[in-house]
PDB file of C-alpha atoms in Angstrom:
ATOM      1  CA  UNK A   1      33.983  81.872  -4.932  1.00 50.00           C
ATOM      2  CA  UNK A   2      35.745  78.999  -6.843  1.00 43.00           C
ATOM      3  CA  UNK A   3      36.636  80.963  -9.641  1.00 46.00           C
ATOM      4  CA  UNK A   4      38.482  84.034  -8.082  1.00 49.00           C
ATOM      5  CA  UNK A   5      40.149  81.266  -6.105  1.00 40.00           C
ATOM      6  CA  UNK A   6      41.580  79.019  -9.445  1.00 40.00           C
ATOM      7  CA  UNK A   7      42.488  82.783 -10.761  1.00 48.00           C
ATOM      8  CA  UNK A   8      44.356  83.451  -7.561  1.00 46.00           C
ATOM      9  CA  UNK A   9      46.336  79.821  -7.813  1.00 42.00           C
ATOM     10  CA  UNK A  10      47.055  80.430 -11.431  1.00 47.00           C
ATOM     11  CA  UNK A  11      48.725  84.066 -10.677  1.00 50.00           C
ATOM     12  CA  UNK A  12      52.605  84.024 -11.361  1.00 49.00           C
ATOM     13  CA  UNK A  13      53.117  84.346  -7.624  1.00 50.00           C
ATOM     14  CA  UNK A  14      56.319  81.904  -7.896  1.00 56.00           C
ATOM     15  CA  UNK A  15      58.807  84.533  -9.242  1.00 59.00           C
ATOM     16  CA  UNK A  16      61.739  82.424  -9.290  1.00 59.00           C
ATOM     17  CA  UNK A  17      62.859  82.823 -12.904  1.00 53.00           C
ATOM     18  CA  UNK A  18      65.353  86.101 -13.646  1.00 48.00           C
ATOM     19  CA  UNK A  19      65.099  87.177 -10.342  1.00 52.00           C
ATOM     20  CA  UNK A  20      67.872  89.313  -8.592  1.00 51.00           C
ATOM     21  CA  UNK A  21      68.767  88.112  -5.829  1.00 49.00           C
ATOM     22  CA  UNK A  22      68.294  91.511  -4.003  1.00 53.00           C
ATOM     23  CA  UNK A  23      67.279  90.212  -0.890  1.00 54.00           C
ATOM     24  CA  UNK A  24      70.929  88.084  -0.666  1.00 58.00           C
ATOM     25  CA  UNK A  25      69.889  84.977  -0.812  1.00 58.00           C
ATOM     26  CA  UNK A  26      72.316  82.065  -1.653  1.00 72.00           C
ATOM     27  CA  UNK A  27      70.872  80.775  -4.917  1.00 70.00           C
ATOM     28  CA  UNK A  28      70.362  77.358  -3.091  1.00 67.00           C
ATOM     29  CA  UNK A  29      68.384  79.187  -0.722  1.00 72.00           C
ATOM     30  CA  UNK A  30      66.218  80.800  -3.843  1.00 68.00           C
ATOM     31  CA  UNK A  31      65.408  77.408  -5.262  1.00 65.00           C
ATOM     32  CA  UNK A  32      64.500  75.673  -2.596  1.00 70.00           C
ATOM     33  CA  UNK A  33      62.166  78.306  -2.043  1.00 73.00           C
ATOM     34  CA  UNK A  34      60.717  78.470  -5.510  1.00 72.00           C
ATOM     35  CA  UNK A  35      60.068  74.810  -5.440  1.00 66.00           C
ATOM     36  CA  UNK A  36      58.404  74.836  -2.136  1.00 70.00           C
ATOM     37  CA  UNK A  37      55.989  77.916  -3.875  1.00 72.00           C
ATOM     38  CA  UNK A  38      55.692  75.514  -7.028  1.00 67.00           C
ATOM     39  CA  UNK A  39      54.409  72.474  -4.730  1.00 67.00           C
ATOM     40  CA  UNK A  40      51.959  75.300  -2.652  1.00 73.00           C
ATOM     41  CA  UNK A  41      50.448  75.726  -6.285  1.00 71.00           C
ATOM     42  CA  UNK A  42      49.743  72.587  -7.255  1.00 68.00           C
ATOM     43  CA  UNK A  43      48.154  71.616  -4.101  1.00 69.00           C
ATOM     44  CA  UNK A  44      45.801  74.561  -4.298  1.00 62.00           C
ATOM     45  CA  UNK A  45      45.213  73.568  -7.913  1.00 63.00           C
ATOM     46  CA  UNK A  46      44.278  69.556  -6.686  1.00 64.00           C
ATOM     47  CA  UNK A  47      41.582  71.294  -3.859  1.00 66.00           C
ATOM     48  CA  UNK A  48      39.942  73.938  -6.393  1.00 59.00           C
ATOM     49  CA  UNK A  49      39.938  70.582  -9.130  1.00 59.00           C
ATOM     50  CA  UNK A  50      37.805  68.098  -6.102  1.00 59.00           C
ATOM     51  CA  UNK A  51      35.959  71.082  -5.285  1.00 60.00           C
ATOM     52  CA  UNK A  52      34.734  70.915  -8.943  1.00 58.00           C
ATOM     53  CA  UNK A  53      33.235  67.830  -8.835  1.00 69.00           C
ATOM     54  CA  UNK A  54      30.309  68.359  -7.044  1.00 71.00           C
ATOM     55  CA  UNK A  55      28.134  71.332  -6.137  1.00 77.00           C
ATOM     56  CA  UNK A  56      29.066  73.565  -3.473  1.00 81.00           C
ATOM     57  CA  UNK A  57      25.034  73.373  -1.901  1.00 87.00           C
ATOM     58  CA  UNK A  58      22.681  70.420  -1.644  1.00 88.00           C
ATOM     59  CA  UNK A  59      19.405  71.057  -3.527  1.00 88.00           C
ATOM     60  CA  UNK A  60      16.516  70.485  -1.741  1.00 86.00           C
ATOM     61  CA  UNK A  61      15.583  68.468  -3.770  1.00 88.00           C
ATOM     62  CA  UNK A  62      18.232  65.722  -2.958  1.00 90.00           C
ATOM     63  CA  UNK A  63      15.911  64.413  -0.181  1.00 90.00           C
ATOM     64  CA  UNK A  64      14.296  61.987  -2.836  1.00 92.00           C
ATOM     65  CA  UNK A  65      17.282  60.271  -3.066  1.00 92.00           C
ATOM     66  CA  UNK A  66      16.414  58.946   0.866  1.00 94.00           C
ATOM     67  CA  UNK A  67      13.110  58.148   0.020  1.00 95.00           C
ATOM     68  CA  UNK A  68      13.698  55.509  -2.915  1.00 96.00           C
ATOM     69  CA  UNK A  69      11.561  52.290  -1.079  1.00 97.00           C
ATOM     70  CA  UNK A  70      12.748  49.755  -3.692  1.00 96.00           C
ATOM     71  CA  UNK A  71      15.161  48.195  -1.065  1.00 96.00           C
ATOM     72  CA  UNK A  72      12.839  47.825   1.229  1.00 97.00           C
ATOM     73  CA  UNK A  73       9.801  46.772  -0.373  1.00 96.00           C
ATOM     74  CA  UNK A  74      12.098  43.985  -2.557  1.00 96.00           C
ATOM     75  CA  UNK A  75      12.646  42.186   0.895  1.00 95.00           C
ATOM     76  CA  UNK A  76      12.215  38.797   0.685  1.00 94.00           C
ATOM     77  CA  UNK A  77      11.507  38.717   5.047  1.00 94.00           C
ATOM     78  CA  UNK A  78       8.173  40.071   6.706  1.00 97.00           C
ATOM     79  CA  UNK A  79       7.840  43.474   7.505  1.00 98.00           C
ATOM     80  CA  UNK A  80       5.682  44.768  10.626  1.00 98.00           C
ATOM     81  CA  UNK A  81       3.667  47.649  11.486  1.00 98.00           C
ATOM     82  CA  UNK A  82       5.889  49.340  14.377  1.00 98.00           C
ATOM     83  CA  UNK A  83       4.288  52.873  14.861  1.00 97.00           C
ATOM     84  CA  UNK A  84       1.818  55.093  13.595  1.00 96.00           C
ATOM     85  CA  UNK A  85       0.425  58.260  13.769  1.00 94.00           C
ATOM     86  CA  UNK A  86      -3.229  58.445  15.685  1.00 88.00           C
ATOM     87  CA  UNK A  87      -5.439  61.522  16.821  1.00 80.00           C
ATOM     88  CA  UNK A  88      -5.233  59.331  20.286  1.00 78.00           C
ATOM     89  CA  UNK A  89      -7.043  56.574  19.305  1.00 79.00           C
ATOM     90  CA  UNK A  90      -5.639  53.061  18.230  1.00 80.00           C
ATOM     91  CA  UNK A  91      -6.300  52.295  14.415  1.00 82.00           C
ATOM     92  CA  UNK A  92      -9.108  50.028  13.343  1.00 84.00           C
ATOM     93  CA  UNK A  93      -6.880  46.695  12.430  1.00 89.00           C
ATOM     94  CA  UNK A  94      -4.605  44.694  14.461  1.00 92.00           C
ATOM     95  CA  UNK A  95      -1.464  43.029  13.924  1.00 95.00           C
ATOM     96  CA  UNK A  96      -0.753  44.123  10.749  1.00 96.00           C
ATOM     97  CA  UNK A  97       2.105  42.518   8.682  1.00 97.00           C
ATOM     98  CA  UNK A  98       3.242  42.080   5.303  1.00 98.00           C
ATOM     99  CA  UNK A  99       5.349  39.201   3.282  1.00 97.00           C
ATOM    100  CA  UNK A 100       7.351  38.825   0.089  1.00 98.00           C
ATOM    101  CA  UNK A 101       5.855  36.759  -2.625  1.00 97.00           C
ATOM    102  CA  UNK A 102       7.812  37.792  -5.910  1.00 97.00           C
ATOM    103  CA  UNK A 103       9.472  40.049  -8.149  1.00 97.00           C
ATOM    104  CA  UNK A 104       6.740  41.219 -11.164  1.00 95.00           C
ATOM    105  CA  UNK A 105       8.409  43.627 -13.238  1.00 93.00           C
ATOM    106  CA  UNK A 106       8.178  46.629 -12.416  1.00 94.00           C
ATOM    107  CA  UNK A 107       6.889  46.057  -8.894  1.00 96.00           C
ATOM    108  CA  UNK A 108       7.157  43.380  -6.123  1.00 98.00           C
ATOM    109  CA  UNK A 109       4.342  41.538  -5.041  1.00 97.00           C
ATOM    110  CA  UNK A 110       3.613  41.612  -1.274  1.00 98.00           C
ATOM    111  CA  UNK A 111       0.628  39.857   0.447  1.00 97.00           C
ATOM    112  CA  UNK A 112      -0.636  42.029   3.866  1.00 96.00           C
ATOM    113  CA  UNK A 113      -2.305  40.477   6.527  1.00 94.00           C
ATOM    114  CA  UNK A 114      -4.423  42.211   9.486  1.00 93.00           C
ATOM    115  CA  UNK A 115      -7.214  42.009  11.963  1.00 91.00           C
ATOM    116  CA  UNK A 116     -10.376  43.688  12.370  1.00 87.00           C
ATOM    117  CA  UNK A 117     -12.739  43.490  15.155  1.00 83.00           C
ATOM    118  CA  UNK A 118     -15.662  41.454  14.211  1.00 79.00           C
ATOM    119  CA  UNK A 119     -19.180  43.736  14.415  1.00 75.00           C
ATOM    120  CA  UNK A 120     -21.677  41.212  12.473  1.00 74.00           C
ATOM    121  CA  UNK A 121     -21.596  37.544  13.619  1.00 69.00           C
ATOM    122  CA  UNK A 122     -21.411  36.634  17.367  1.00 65.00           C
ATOM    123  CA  UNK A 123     -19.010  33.669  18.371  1.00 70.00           C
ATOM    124  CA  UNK A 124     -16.123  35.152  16.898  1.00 73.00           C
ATOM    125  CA  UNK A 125     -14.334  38.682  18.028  1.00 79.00           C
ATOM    126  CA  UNK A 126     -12.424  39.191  14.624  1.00 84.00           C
ATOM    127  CA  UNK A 127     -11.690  38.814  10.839  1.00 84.00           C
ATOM    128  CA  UNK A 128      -8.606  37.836   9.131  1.00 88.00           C
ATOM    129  CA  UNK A 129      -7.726  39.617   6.327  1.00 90.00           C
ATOM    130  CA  UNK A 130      -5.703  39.416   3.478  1.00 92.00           C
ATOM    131  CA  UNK A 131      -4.636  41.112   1.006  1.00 94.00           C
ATOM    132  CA  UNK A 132      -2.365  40.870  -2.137  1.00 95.00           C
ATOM    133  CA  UNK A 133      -0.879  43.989  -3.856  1.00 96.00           C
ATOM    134  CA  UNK A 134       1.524  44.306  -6.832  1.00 97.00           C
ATOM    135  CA  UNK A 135       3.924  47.182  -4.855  1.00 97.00           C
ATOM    136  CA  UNK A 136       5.529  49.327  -7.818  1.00 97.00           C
ATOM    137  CA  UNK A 137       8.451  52.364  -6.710  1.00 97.00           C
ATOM    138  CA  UNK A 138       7.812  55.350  -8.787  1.00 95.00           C
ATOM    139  CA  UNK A 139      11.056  57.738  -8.336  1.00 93.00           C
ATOM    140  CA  UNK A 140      12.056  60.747 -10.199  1.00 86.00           C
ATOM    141  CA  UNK A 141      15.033  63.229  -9.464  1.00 82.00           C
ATOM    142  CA  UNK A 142      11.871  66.009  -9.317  1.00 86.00           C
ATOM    143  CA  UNK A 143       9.255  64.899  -7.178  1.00 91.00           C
ATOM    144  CA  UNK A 144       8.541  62.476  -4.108  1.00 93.00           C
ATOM    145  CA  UNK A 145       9.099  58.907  -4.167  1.00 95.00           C
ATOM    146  CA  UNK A 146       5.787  56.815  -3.997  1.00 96.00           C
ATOM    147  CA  UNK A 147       4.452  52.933  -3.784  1.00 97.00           C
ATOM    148  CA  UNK A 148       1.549  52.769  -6.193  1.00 97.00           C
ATOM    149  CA  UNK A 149      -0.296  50.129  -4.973  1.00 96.00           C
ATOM    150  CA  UNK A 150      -2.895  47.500  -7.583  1.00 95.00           C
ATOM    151  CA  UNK A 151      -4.429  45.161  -5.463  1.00 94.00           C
ATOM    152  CA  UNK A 152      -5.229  41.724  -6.693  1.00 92.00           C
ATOM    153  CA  UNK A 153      -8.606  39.780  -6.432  1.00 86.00           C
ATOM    154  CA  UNK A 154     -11.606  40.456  -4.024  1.00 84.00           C
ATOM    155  CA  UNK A 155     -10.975  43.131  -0.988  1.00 86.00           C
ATOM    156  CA  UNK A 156     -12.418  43.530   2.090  1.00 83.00           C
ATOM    157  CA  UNK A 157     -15.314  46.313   2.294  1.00 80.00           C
ATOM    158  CA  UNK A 158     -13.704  48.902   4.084  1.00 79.00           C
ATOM    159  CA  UNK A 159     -10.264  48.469   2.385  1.00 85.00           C
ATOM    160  CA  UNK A 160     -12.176  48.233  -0.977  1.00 85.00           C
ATOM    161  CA  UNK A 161     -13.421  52.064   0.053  1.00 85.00           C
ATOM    162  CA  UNK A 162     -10.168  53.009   1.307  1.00 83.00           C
ATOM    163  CA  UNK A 163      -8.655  52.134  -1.742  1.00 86.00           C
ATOM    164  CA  UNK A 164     -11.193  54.257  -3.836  1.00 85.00           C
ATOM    165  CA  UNK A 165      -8.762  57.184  -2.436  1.00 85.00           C
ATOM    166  CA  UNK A 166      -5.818  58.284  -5.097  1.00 84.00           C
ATOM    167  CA  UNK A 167      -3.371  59.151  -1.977  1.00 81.00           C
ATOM    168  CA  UNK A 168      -4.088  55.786  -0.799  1.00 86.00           C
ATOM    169  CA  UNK A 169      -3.254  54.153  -3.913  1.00 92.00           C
ATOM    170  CA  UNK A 170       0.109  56.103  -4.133  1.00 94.00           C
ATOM    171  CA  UNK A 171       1.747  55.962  -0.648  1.00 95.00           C
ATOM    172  CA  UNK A 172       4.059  58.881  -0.420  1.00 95.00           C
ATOM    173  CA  UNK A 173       7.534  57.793   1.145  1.00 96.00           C
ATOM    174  CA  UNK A 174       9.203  60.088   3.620  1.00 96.00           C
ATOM    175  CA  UNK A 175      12.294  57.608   4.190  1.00 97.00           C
ATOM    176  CA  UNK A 176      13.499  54.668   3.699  1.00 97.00           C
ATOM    177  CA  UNK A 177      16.436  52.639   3.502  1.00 96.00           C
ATOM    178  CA  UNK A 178      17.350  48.575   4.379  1.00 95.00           C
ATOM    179  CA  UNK A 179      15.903  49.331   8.382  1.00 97.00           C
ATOM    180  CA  UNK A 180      12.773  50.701   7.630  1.00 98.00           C
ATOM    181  CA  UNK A 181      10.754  52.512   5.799  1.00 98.00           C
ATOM    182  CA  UNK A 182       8.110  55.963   7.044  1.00 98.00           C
ATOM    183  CA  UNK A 183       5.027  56.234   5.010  1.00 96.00           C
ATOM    184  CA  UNK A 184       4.298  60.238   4.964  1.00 93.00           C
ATOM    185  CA  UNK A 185       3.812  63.079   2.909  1.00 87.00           C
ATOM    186  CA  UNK A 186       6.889  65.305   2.541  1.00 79.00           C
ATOM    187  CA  UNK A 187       6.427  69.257   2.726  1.00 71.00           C
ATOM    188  CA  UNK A 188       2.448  68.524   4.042  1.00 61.00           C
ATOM    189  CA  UNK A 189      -0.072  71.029   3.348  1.00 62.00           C
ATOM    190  CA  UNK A 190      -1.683  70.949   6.889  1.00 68.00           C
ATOM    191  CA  UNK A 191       1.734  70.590   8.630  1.00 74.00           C
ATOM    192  CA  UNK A 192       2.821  67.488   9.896  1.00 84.00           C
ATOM    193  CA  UNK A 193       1.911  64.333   8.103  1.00 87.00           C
ATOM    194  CA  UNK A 194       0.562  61.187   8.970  1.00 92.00           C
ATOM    195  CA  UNK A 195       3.109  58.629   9.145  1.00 95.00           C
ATOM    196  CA  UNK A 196       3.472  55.102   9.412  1.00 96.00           C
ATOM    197  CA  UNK A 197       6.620  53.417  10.256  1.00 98.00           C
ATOM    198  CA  UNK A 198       7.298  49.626   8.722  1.00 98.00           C
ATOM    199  CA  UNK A 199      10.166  47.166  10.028  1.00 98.00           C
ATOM    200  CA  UNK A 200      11.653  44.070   9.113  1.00 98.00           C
ATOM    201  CA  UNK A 201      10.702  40.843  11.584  1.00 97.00           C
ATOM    202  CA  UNK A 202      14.210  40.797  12.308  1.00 96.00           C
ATOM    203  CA  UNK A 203      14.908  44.300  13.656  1.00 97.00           C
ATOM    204  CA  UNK A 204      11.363  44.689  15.989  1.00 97.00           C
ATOM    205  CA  UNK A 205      13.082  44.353  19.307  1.00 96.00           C
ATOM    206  CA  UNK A 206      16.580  46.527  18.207  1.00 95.00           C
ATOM    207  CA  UNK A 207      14.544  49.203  16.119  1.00 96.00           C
ATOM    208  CA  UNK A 208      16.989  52.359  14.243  1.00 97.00           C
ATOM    209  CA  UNK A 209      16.589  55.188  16.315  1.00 97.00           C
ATOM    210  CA  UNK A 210      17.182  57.820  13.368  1.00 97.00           C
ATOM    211  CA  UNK A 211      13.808  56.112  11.939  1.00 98.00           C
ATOM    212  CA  UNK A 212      11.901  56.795  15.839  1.00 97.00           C
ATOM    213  CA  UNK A 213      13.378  60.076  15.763  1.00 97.00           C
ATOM    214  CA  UNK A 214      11.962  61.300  12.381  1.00 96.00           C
ATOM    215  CA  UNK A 215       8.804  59.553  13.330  1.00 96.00           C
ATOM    216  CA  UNK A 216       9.090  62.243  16.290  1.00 95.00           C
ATOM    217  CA  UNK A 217      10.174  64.888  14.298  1.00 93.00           C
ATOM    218  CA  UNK A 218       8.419  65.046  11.326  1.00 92.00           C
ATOM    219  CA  UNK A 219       4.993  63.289  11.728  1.00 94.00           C
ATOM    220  CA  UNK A 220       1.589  63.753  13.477  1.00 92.00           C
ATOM    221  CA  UNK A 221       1.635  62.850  16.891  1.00 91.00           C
ATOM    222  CA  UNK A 222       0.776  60.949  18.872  1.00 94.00           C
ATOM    223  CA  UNK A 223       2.841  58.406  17.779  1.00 95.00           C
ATOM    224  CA  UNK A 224       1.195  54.936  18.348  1.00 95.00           C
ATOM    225  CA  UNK A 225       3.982  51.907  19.498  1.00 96.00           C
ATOM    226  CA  UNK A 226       1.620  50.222  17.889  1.00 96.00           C
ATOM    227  CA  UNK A 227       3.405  46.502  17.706  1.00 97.00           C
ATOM    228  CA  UNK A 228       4.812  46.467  21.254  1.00 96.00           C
ATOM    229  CA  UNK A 229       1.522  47.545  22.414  1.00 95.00           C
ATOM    230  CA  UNK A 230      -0.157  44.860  21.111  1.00 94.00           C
ATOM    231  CA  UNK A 231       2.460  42.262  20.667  1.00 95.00           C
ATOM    232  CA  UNK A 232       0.599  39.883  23.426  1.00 95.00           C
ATOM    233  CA  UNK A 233      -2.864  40.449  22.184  1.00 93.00           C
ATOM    234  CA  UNK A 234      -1.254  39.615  18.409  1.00 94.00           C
ATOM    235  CA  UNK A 235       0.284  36.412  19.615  1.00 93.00           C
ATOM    236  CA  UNK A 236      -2.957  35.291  21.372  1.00 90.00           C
ATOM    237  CA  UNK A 237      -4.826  35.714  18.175  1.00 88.00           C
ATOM    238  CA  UNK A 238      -2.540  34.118  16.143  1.00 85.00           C
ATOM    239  CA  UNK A 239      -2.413  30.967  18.648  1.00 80.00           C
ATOM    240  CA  UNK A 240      -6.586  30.347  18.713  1.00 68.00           C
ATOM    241  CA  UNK A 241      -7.476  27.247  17.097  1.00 54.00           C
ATOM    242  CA  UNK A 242      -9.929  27.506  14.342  1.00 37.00           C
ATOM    243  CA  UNK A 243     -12.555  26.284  15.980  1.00 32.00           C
ATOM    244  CA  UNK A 244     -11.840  28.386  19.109  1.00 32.00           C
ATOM    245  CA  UNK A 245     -11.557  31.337  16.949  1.00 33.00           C
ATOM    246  CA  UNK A 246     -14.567  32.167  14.860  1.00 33.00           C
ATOM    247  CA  UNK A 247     -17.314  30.331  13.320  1.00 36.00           C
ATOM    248  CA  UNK A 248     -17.626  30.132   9.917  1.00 39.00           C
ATOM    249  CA  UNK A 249     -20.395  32.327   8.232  1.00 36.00           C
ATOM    250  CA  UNK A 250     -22.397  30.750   6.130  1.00 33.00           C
ATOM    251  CA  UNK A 251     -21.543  33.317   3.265  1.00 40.00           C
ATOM    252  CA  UNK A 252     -17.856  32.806   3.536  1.00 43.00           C
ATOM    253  CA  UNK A 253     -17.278  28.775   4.251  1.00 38.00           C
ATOM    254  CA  UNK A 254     -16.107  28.707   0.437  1.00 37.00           C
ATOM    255  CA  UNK A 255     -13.321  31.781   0.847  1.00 40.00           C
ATOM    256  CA  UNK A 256     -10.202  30.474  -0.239  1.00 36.00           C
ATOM    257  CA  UNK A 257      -7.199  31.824   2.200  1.00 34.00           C
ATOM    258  CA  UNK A 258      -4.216  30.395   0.059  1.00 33.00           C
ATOM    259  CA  UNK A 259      -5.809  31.834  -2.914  1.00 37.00           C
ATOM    260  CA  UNK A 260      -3.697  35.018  -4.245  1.00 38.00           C
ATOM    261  CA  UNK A 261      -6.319  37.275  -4.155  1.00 45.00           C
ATOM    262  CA  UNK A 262      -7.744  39.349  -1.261  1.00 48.00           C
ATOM    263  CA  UNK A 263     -10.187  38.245   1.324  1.00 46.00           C
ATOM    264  CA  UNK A 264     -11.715  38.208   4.945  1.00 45.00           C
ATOM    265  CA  UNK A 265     -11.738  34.904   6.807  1.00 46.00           C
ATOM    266  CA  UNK A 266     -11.403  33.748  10.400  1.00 41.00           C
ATOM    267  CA  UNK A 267      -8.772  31.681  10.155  1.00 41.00           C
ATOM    268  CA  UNK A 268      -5.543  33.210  11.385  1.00 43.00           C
ATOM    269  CA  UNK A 269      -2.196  32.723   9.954  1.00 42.00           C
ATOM    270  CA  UNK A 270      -0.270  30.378  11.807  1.00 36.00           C
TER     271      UNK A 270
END
């Protein structure tokens, strides 16, 4: 170990001083030879000091230091849904998305915006949704890294009962980092987790492949691609008209989609 190792360096092993010179050497010969040992020593000293400064293992622990989502979440760009775990079937929302509003100390408030397919009023084939959230990091140096997530005004019914859910409130991070960041639970209890993996706007088309990979690796497959997948269909719904879109329920004509809270509508975001 280290220790035997400084011992070892700080041994007298340089015997240069009152010497004989049995072995006939010239005394030039001697001292350059002592002063080479001397400069041996000190080197070994420098490596065993570095060596010092950190531990020898990594804790296993240390993998919440790659799971901190601050730097991600605090984007001021759009982020997009690029994969997800499914039990081979697509999720119930489309074209999900979410966008930077502001900084509220301790979190960052983020607005997210989806589809869902419309089941209760014919002449339109979905809802818009949105939602605002106040996004706060909780990391420690013992435990996994979460988003606890407070949602702001009225919610849509189903995400209203989804949100009823404690895990869903705190959304375990399994990485992240300025590319992107995987939603998942690290060490799950039923073996792999179910992952989602979130990009900025910017990097759709030229995605990290370290983030693919551990989406591979360490979540529930199948893995969904779910933004290229529906990319087209997105685009089309985002394109309707208003009026070629959805017709207005009588119940919601008052909803207010600038409004910060959260609400259904059928008007899509342009």
């Amino acid at each position: 170990d280290s220790r035997s190792v400084v011992n070892a360096a700080q041994r007298p092993f340089c015997r240069c001083s009152a010497q004989p010179l049995s072995d006939h050497r010239s005394p030039k010969m001697a001292f350059l030879q002592c002063f080479k040992c001397f400069v041996l020593s000190g080197l070994v000293l420098a490596m065993i000091s570095a060596m010092k400064q950190g531990p020898m293992y990594s804790k296993q622990e240390d993998i919440y230091s790659f799971q901190d989502p601050t730097e991600m979440i605090s984007k001021q760009t759009s982020l997009v849904l690029y994969q997800i775990s499914t039990n081979g079937n697509r999720p119930p929302y489309l074209c999900m998305t979410s966008s930077f509003v502001t900084y509220e100390a301790p979190g960052y408030i983020r607005n997210v915006e989806y589809y869902t397919p419309n089941l209760r009023d014919t002449g339109r084939l979905v809802d818009y949704n949105n939602i605002t959230f106040k996004m706060t990091p909780n990391t420690t140096m013992n435990s996994q890294p979460f988003i606890h997530l407070e949602p702001r005004g009225d919610l849509p019914q189903a995400a209203s009962i989804w949100l009823q859910s404690q895990s869903a409130r705190d959304q375990s991070v399994l990485f992240s980092n300025s590319k992107c960041i995987i939603l998942g639970t690290y060490f799950h209890q039923r073996g792999r987790t179910f992952c989602l993996l979130w990009l900025p706007k910017e990097d759709v088309n030229q995605p990290p492949k370290y983030c693919e990979f551990m989406m591979l690796a360490l979540c529930a497959t199948p893995i969904y691609n779910v933004y290229h997948t529906e990319k087209q269909l997105c685009d089309f719904i985002r394109k309707q008209p208003y009026r070629n879109l959805a017709r207005m329920s009588q119940d919601r004509k008052n909803n207010d989609l600038s409004s910060a809270g959260g609400d259904a509508g059928t008007v899509p975001p342009r």
